[in-house]
Coordinates of C-alpha atoms and ligand atoms in Angstrom, one line a residue:
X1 CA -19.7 16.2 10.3
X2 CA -22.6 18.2 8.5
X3 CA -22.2 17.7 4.9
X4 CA -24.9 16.1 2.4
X5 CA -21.7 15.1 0.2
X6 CA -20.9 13.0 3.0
X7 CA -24.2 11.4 3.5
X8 CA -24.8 10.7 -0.2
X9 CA -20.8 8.8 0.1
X10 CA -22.4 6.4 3.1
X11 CA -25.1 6.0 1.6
X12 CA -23.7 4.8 -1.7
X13 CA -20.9 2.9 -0.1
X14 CA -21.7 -0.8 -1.1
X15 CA -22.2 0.7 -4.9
X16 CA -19.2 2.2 -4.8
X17 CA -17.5 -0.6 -3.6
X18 CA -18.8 -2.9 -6.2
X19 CA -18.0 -0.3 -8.7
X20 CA -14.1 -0.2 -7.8
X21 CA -14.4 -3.8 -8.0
X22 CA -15.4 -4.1 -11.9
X23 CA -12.7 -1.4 -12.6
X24 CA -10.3 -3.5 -10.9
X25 CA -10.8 -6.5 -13.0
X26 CA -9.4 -4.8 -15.8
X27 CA -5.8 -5.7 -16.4
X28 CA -4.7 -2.4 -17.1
X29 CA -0.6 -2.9 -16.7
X30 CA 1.2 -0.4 -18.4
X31 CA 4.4 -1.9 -18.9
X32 CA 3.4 -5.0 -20.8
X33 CA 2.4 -5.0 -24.4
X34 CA -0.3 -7.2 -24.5
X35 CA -2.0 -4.9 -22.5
X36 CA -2.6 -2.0 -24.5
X37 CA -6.4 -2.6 -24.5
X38 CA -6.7 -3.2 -20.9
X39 CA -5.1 0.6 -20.0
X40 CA -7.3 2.0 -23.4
X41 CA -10.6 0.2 -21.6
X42 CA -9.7 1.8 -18.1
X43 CA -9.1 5.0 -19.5
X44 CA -12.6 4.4 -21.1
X45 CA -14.2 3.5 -18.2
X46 CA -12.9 6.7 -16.1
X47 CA -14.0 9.2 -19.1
X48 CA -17.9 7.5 -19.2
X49 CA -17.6 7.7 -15.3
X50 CA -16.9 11.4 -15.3
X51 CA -19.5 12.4 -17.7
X52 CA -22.3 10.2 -15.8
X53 CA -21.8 12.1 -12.5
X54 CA -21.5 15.4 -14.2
X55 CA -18.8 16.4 -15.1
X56 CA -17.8 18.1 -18.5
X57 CA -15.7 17.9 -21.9
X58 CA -14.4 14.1 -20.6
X59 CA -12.2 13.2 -23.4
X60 CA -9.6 10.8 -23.8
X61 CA -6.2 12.7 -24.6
X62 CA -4.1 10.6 -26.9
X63 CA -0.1 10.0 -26.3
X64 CA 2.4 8.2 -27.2
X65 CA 1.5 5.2 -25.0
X66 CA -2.0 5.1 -23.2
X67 CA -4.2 7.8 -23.3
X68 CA -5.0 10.6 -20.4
X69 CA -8.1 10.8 -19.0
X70 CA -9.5 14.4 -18.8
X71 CA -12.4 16.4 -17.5
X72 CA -13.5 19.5 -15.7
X73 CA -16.2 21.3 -14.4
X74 CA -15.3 25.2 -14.2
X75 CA -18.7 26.7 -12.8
X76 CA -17.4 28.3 -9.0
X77 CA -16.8 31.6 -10.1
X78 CA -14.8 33.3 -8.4
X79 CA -13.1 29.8 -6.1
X80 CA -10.3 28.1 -6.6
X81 CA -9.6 25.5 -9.5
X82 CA -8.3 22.3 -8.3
X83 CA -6.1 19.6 -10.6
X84 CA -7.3 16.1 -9.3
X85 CA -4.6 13.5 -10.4
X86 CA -4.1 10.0 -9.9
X87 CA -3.4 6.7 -12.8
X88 CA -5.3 4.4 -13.8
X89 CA -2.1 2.0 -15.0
X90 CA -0.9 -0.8 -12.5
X91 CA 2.1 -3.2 -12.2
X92 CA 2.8 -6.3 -13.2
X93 CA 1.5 -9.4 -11.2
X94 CA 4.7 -11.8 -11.2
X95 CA 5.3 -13.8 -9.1
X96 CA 1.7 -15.3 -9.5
X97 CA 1.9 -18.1 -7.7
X98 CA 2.1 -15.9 -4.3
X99 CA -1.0 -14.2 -4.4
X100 CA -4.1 -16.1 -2.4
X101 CA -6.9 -14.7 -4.5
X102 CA -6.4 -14.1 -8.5
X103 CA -5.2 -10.6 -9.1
X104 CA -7.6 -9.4 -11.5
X105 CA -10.4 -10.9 -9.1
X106 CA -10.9 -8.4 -6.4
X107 CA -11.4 -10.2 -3.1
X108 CA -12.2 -9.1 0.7
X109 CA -10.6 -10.5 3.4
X110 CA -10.5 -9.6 7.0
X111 CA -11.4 -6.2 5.9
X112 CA -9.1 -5.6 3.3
X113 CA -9.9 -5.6 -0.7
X114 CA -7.0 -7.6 -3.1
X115 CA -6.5 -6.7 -6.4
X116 CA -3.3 -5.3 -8.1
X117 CA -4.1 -1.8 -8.6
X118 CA -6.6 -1.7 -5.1
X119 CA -4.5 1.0 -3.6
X120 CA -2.1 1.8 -5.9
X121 CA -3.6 3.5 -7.7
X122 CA -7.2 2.3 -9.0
X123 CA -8.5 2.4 -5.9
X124 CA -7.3 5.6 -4.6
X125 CA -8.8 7.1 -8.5
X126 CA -11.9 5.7 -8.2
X127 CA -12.1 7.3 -4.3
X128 CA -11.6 10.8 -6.1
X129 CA -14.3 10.1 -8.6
X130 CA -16.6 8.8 -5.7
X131 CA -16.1 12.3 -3.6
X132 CA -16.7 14.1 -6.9
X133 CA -20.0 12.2 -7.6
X134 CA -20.6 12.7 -4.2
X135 CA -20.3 16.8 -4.6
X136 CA -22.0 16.9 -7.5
X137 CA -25.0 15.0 -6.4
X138 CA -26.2 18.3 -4.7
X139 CA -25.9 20.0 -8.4
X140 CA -22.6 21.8 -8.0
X141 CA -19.1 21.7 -6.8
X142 CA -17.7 23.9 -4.0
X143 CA -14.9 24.7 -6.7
X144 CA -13.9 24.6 -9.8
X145 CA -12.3 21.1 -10.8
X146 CA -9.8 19.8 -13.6
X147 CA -9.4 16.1 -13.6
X148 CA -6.2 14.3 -15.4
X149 CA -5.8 11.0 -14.9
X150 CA -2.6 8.9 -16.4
X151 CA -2.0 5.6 -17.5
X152 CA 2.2 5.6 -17.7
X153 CA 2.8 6.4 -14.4
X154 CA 4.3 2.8 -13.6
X155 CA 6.4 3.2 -16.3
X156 CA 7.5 6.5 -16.0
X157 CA 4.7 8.8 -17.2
X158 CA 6.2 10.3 -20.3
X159 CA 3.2 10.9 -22.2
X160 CA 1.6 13.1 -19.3
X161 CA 5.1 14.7 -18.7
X162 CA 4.8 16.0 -22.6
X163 CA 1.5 17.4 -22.1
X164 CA 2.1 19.2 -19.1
X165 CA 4.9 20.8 -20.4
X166 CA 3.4 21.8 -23.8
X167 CA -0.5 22.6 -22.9
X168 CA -0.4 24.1 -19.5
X169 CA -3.2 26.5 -20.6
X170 CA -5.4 23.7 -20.4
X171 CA -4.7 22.8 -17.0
X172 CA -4.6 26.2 -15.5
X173 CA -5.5 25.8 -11.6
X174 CA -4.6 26.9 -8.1
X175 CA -3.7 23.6 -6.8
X176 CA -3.3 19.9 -7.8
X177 CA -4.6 16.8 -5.1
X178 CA -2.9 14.0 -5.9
X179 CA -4.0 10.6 -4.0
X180 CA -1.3 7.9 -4.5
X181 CA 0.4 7.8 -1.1
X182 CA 0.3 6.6 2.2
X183 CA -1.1 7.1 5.8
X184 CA 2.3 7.0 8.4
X185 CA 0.4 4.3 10.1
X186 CA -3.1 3.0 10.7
X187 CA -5.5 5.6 11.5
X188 CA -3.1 8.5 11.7
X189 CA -4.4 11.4 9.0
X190 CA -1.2 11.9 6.8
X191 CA 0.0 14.2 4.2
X192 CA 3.0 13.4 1.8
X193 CA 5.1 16.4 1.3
X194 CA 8.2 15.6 0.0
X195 CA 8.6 12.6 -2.6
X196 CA 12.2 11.0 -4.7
X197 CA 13.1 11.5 -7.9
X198 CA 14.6 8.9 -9.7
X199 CA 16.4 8.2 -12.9
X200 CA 15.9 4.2 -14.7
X201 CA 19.0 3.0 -16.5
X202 CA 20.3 0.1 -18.3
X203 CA 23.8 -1.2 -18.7
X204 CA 24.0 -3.5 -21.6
X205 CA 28.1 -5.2 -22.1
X206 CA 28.8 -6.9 -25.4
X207 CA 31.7 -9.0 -25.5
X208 CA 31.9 -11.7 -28.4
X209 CA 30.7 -11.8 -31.6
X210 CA 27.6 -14.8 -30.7
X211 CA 27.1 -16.9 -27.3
X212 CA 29.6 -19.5 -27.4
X213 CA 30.7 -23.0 -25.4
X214 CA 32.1 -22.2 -22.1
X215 CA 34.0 -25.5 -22.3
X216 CA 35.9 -24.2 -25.7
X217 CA 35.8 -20.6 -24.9
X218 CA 36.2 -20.4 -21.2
X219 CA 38.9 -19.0 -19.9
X220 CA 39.9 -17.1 -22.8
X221 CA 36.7 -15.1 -23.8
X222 CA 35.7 -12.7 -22.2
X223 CA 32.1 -13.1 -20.0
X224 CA 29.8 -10.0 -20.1
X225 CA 27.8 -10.8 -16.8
X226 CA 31.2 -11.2 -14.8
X227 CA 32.3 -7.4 -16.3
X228 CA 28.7 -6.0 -15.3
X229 CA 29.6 -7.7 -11.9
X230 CA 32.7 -5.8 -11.5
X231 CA 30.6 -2.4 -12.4
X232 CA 28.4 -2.6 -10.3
X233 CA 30.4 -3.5 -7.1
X234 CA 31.8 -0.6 -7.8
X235 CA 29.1 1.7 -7.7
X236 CA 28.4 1.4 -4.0
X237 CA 31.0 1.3 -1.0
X238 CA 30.2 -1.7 2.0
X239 CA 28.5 1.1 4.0
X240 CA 25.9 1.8 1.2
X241 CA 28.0 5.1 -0.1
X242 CA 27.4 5.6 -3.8
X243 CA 30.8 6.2 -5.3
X244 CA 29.8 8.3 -8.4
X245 CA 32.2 11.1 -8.4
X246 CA 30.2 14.4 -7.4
X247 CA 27.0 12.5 -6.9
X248 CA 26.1 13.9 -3.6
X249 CA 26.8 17.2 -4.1
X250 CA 23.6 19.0 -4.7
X251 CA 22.0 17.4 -2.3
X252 CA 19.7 20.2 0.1
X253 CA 19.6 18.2 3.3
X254 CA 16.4 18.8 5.4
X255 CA 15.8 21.3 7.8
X256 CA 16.7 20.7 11.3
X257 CA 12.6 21.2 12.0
X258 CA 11.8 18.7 9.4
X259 CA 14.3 16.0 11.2
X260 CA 12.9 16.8 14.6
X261 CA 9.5 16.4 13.6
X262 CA 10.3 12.6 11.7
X263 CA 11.8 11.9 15.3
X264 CA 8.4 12.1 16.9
X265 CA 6.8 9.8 14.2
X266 CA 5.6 6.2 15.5
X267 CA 8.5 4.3 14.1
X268 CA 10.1 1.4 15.5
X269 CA 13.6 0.2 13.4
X270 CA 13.5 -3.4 14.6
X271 CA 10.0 -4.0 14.3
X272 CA 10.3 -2.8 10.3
X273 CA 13.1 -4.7 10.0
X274 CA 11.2 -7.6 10.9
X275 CA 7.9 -6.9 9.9
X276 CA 8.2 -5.2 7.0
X277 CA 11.4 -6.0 5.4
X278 CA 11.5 -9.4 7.0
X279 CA 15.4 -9.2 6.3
X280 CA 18.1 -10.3 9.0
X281 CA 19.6 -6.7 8.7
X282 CA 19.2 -3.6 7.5
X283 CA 22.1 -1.4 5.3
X284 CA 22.6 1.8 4.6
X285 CA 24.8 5.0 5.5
X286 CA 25.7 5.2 8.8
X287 CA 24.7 8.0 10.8
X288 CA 21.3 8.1 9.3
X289 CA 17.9 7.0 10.3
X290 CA 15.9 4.7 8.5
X291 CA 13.7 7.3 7.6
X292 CA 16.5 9.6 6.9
X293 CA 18.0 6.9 4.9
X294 CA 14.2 6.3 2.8
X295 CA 13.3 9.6 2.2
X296 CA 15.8 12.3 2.1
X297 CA 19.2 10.1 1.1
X298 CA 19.8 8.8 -2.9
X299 CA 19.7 5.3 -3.3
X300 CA 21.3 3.3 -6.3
X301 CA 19.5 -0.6 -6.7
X302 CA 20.0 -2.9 -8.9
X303 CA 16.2 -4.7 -10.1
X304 CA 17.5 -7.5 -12.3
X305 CA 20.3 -8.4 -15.0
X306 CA 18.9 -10.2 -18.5
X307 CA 20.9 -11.8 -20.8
X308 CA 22.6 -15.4 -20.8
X309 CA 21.1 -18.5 -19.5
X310 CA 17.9 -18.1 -16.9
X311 CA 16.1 -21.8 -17.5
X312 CA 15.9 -24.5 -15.3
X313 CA 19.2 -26.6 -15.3
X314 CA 22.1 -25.7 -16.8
X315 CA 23.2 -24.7 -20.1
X316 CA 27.6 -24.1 -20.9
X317 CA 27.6 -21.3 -22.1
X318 CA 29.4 -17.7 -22.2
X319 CA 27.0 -15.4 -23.4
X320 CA 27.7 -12.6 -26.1
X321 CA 26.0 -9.4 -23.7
X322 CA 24.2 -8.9 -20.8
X323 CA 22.0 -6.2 -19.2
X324 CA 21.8 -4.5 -15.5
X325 CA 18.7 -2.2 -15.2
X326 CA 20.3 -0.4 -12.7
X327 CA 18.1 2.8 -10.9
X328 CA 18.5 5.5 -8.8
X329 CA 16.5 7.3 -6.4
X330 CA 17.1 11.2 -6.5
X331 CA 16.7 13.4 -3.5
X332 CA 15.8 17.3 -3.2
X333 CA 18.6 19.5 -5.0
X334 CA 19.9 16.6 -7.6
X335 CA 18.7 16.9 -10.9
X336 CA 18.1 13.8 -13.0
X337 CA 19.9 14.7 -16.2
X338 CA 23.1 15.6 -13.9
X339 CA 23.1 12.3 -11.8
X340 CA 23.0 10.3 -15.5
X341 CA 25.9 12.4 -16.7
X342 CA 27.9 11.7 -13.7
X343 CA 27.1 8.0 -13.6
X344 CA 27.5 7.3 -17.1
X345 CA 30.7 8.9 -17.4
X346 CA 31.6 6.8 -13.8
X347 CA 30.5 3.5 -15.4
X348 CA 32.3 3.8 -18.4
X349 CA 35.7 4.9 -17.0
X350 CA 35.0 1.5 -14.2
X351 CA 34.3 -0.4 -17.1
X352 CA 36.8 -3.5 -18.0
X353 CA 38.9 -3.4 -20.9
X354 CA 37.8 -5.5 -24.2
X355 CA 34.2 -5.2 -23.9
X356 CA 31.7 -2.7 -25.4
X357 CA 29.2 -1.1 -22.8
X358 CA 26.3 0.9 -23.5
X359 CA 24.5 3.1 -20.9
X360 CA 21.3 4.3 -21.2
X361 CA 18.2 6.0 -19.4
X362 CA 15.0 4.6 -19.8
X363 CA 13.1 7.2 -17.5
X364 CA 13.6 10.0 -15.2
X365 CA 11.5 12.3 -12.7
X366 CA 12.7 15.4 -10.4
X367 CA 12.4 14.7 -6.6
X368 CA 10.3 17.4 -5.0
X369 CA 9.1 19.0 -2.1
X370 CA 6.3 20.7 -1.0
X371 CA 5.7 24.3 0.4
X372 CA 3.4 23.9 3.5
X373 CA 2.4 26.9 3.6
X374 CA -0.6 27.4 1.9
X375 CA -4.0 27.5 2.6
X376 CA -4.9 24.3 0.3
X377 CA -2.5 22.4 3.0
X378 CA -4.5 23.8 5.7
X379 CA -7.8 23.2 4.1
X380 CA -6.5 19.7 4.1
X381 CA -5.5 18.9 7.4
X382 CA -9.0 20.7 9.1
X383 CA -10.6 18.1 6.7
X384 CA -8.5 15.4 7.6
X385 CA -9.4 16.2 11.7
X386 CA -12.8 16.0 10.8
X387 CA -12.6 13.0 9.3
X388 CA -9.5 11.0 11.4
X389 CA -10.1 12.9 15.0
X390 CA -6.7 13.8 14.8
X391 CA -3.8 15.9 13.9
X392 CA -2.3 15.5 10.5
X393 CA 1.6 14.5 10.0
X394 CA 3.4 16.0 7.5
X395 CA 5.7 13.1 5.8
X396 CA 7.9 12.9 3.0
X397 CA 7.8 8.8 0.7
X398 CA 10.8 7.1 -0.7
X399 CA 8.6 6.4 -3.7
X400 CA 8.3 8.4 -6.9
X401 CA 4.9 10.1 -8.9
X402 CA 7.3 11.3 -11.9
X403 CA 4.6 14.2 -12.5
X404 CA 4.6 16.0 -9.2
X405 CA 7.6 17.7 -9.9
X406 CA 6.2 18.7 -12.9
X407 CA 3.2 20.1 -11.7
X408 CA 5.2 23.0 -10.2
X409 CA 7.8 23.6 -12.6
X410 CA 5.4 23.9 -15.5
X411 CA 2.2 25.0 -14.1
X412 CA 3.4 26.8 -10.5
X413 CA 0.7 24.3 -8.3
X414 CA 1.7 23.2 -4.9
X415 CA 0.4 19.8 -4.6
X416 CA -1.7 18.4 -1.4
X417 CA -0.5 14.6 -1.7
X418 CA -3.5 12.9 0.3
X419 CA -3.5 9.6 0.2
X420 CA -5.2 6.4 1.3
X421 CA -2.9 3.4 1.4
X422 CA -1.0 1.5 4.4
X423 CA 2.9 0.9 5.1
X424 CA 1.6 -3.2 4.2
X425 CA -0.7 -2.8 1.3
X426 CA 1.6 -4.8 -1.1
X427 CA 2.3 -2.3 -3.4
X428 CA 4.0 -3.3 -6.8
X429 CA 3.9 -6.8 -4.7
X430 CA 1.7 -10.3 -4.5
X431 CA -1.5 -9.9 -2.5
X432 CA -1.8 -5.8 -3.1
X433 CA -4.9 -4.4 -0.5
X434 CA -6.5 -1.7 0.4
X435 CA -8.3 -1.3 3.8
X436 CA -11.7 -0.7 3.1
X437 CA -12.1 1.7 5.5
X438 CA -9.6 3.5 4.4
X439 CA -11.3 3.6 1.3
X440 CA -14.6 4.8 3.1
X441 CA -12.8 7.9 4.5
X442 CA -10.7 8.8 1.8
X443 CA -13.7 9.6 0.2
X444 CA -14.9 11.0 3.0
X445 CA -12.0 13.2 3.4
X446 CA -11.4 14.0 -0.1
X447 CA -14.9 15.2 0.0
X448 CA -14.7 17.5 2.9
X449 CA -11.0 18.8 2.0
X450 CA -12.7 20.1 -1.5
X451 CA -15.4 21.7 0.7
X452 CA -12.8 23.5 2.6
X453 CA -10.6 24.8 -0.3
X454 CA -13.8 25.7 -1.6
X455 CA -14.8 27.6 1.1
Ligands
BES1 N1 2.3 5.4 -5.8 C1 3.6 5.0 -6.1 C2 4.6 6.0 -5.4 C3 4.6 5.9 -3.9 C4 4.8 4.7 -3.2 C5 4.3 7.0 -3.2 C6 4.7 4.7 -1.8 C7 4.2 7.0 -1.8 C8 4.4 5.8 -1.1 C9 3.8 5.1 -7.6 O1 2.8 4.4 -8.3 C10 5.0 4.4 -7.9 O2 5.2 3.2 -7.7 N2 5.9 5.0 -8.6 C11 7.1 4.5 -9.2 C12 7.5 5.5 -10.2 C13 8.6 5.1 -11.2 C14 8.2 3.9 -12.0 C15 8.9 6.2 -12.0 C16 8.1 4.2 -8.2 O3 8.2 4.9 -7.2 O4 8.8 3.2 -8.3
MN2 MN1 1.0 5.0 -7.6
MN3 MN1 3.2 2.2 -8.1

């Protein structure tokens, strides 16, 4: 592999490594108020990054929640203009007690780095800004280069959503690379083509005026956690069928190419069941493969029910309301706004008698899929050979990146979805990693794949 863009990455490995580190200690979760700094100092970082290796106008682009990081670098006349996006935001770290080394105190271990946010998505971020610095230590890039970086993708990504839609003459490109997926499996060069929407929801039943004694009351009032129960048991059949009316029914199944092509993945059932899940069995529609069943089916999960009494030992009581955040995973052809319509209206016709229910969306993102062919696809997976010594498979996720879909319905870009992470990294989970050589080549690859759609 002749490239001096590479060389410099080697070279500077052990600095960037210690680098990712400090920008992992940062606590930058999204979703918790206390936090708010945290995301504003990661943002900060990123911006000062950028503009130390080159690149121009960084600024910070304030939203509504955390800021965007942006920057460019627009001197390749005449070549393409690529939209580099990943976020800077990470999950929450509960439960805390699980994790072997402190979350915010990035560790190695057996050749793995721990943090929360080491491959989803810090790492995989700082990767991009390591291939760029990389580039521009020979003086120029081999094309012209937006960056946008978010910090509300964990929570839905709003903010970006609302500047895409209402500035995309400042992010005019060709193509966007967004790393914040996953190889297939260990060592295999993998490009996500296909991801889930999803639409976030909360139920929330009233039922009595205050909490009352279950001793006095019970029995006569009525309990708001035993109404949500009946709801949501029926919202989903034995076999794992959703039973919203008219839920399925734009659903564009995949092509008979695509299907043939998952078959020849490396993919054992059992050995995720055990491994991975670590579950006795696994549910879901009949008929359909696991990764049918992940990537091009609609899911509908429940993710936790507040309200009532949650302490240790117990407390009589029948409380006054109670919650279900209730969410949905949205395949090719649905459209968020339409699935909510249908559910809502579903939930409050199945809803008891007596009680007051209130059913809201907290986020939403389209599902998408991505043309293949292109020549920024191609660019990718001749890079990818270089780098990997073999051929690239083309994958869809089961996971969501609420701005994708955005990125072609407001600004026309096919995306290349290259990314870096591993089918065990922890995401979203205790003990989150990233390989580190994963981390070594994804710079390496992200460097040569701009040197090819440059080319
Ligand atoms: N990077 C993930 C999405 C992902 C996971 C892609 C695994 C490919 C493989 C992203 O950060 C994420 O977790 N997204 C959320 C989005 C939601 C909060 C809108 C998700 O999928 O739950
Ligand atoms: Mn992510
Ligand atoms: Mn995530």
């Amino acid at each position: 592999m002749s490239s001096s863009a590479v060389d410099f990455a080697q070279k500077n490995h052990p600095k960037f490594l210690n680098e990712l580190k400090d920008f992992l200690r940062i606590p930058s979760i999204s979703t918790l108020p206390e936090h708010k700094e945290d995301c504003r100092n990661a943002a900060r970082i990123l911006e000062s990054e950028l503009t130390r290796i080159g690149m121009q106008n960084g600024h910070l682009i304030e939203t509504e929640g955390h800021p965007l990081v942006y920057a460019d670098w627009l001197h390749a006349e005449g070549k393409p203009t690529v939209l580099v996006y990943g976020h800077y935001d990470v999950q929450p770290t509960d439960p805390i007690d699980e994790w072997l080394s402190p979350p915010f105190e990035p560790t190695e271990r057996n050749g793995n780095l721990y943090a929360r946010g080491a491959v989803d998505d810090k790492g995989q971020v700082w990767a991009q800004v390591k291939a760029l610095e990389s580039l521009l230590a020979g003086g120029k890039l081999p094309l012209n280069v937006r960056v946008l970086f978010e910090g509300e993708e964990e929570v839905g990504g709003e903010g970006i959503a609302n500047y895409v839609a209402s500035k995309p003459a400042n992010l005019k490109a060709d193509f966007a690379l967004v790393s914040d997926t996953e190889l297939f499996a260990p060592g295999l060069p993998t490009l996500c083509v296909g991801l889930r929407g999803m639409i976030y929801t909360e139920i929330e039943v009233r039922s009595a005026k205050s909490d009352l004694h279950s001793g006095m009351y019970g029995g006569a009032a009525p309990n708001p956690f035993v109404s949500l129960a009946q709801i949501i048991a029926k919202l989903k059949d034995e076999n794992g069928r959703i039973l919203i009316p008219g839920f399925y029914d734009d659903i564009i199944p995949p092509s008979p190419e695509e299907l043939a092509a998952w078959k020849t993945l490396p993919f054992d059932e059992e050995e995720y069941r055990k491994s991975e899940v670590g579950s006795r069995k696994l549910v879901g529609e009949p008929g359909y493969s696991v990764i049918e069943r992940t990537w091009a089916r609609p899911t509908l999960d429940v993710h936790g029910m507040p309200g009532g009494f949650i302490g240790a030992g117990a407390k009589t009581v029948i409380p006054a309301k109670a919650q279900a955040k209730v969410s949905m995973r949205l395949v090719p052809g649905m459209v968020p706004a339409k699935s909510f319509a249908l559910y809502k209206s579903y939930v409050e016709k199945i809803a008891p008698d007596g009680v007051d229910i209130d059913v809201r969306l907290i986020h939403s993102g389209d599902p998408c899929l991505i043309p293949v062919d292109n020549p920024y696809i191609q660019a990718a997976t001749r890079a990818l050979h270089e780098v990997w010594g073999k051929d690239t498979v083309f994958i869809r996720s089961g996971g969501s990146i609420p701005i994708v879909g955005d990125f072609d319905k407001h600004l026309g870009l096919p995306s290349v979805m290259m990314g870096f992470g591993l089918p065990d990294d922890q995401i979203h989970a205790p003990n989150e990693k990233f390989n580190l050589k994963n981390f070594e080549l994804g710079i390496q690859s992200l460097i040569r794949f701009l040197e090819e759609a440059g080319a």
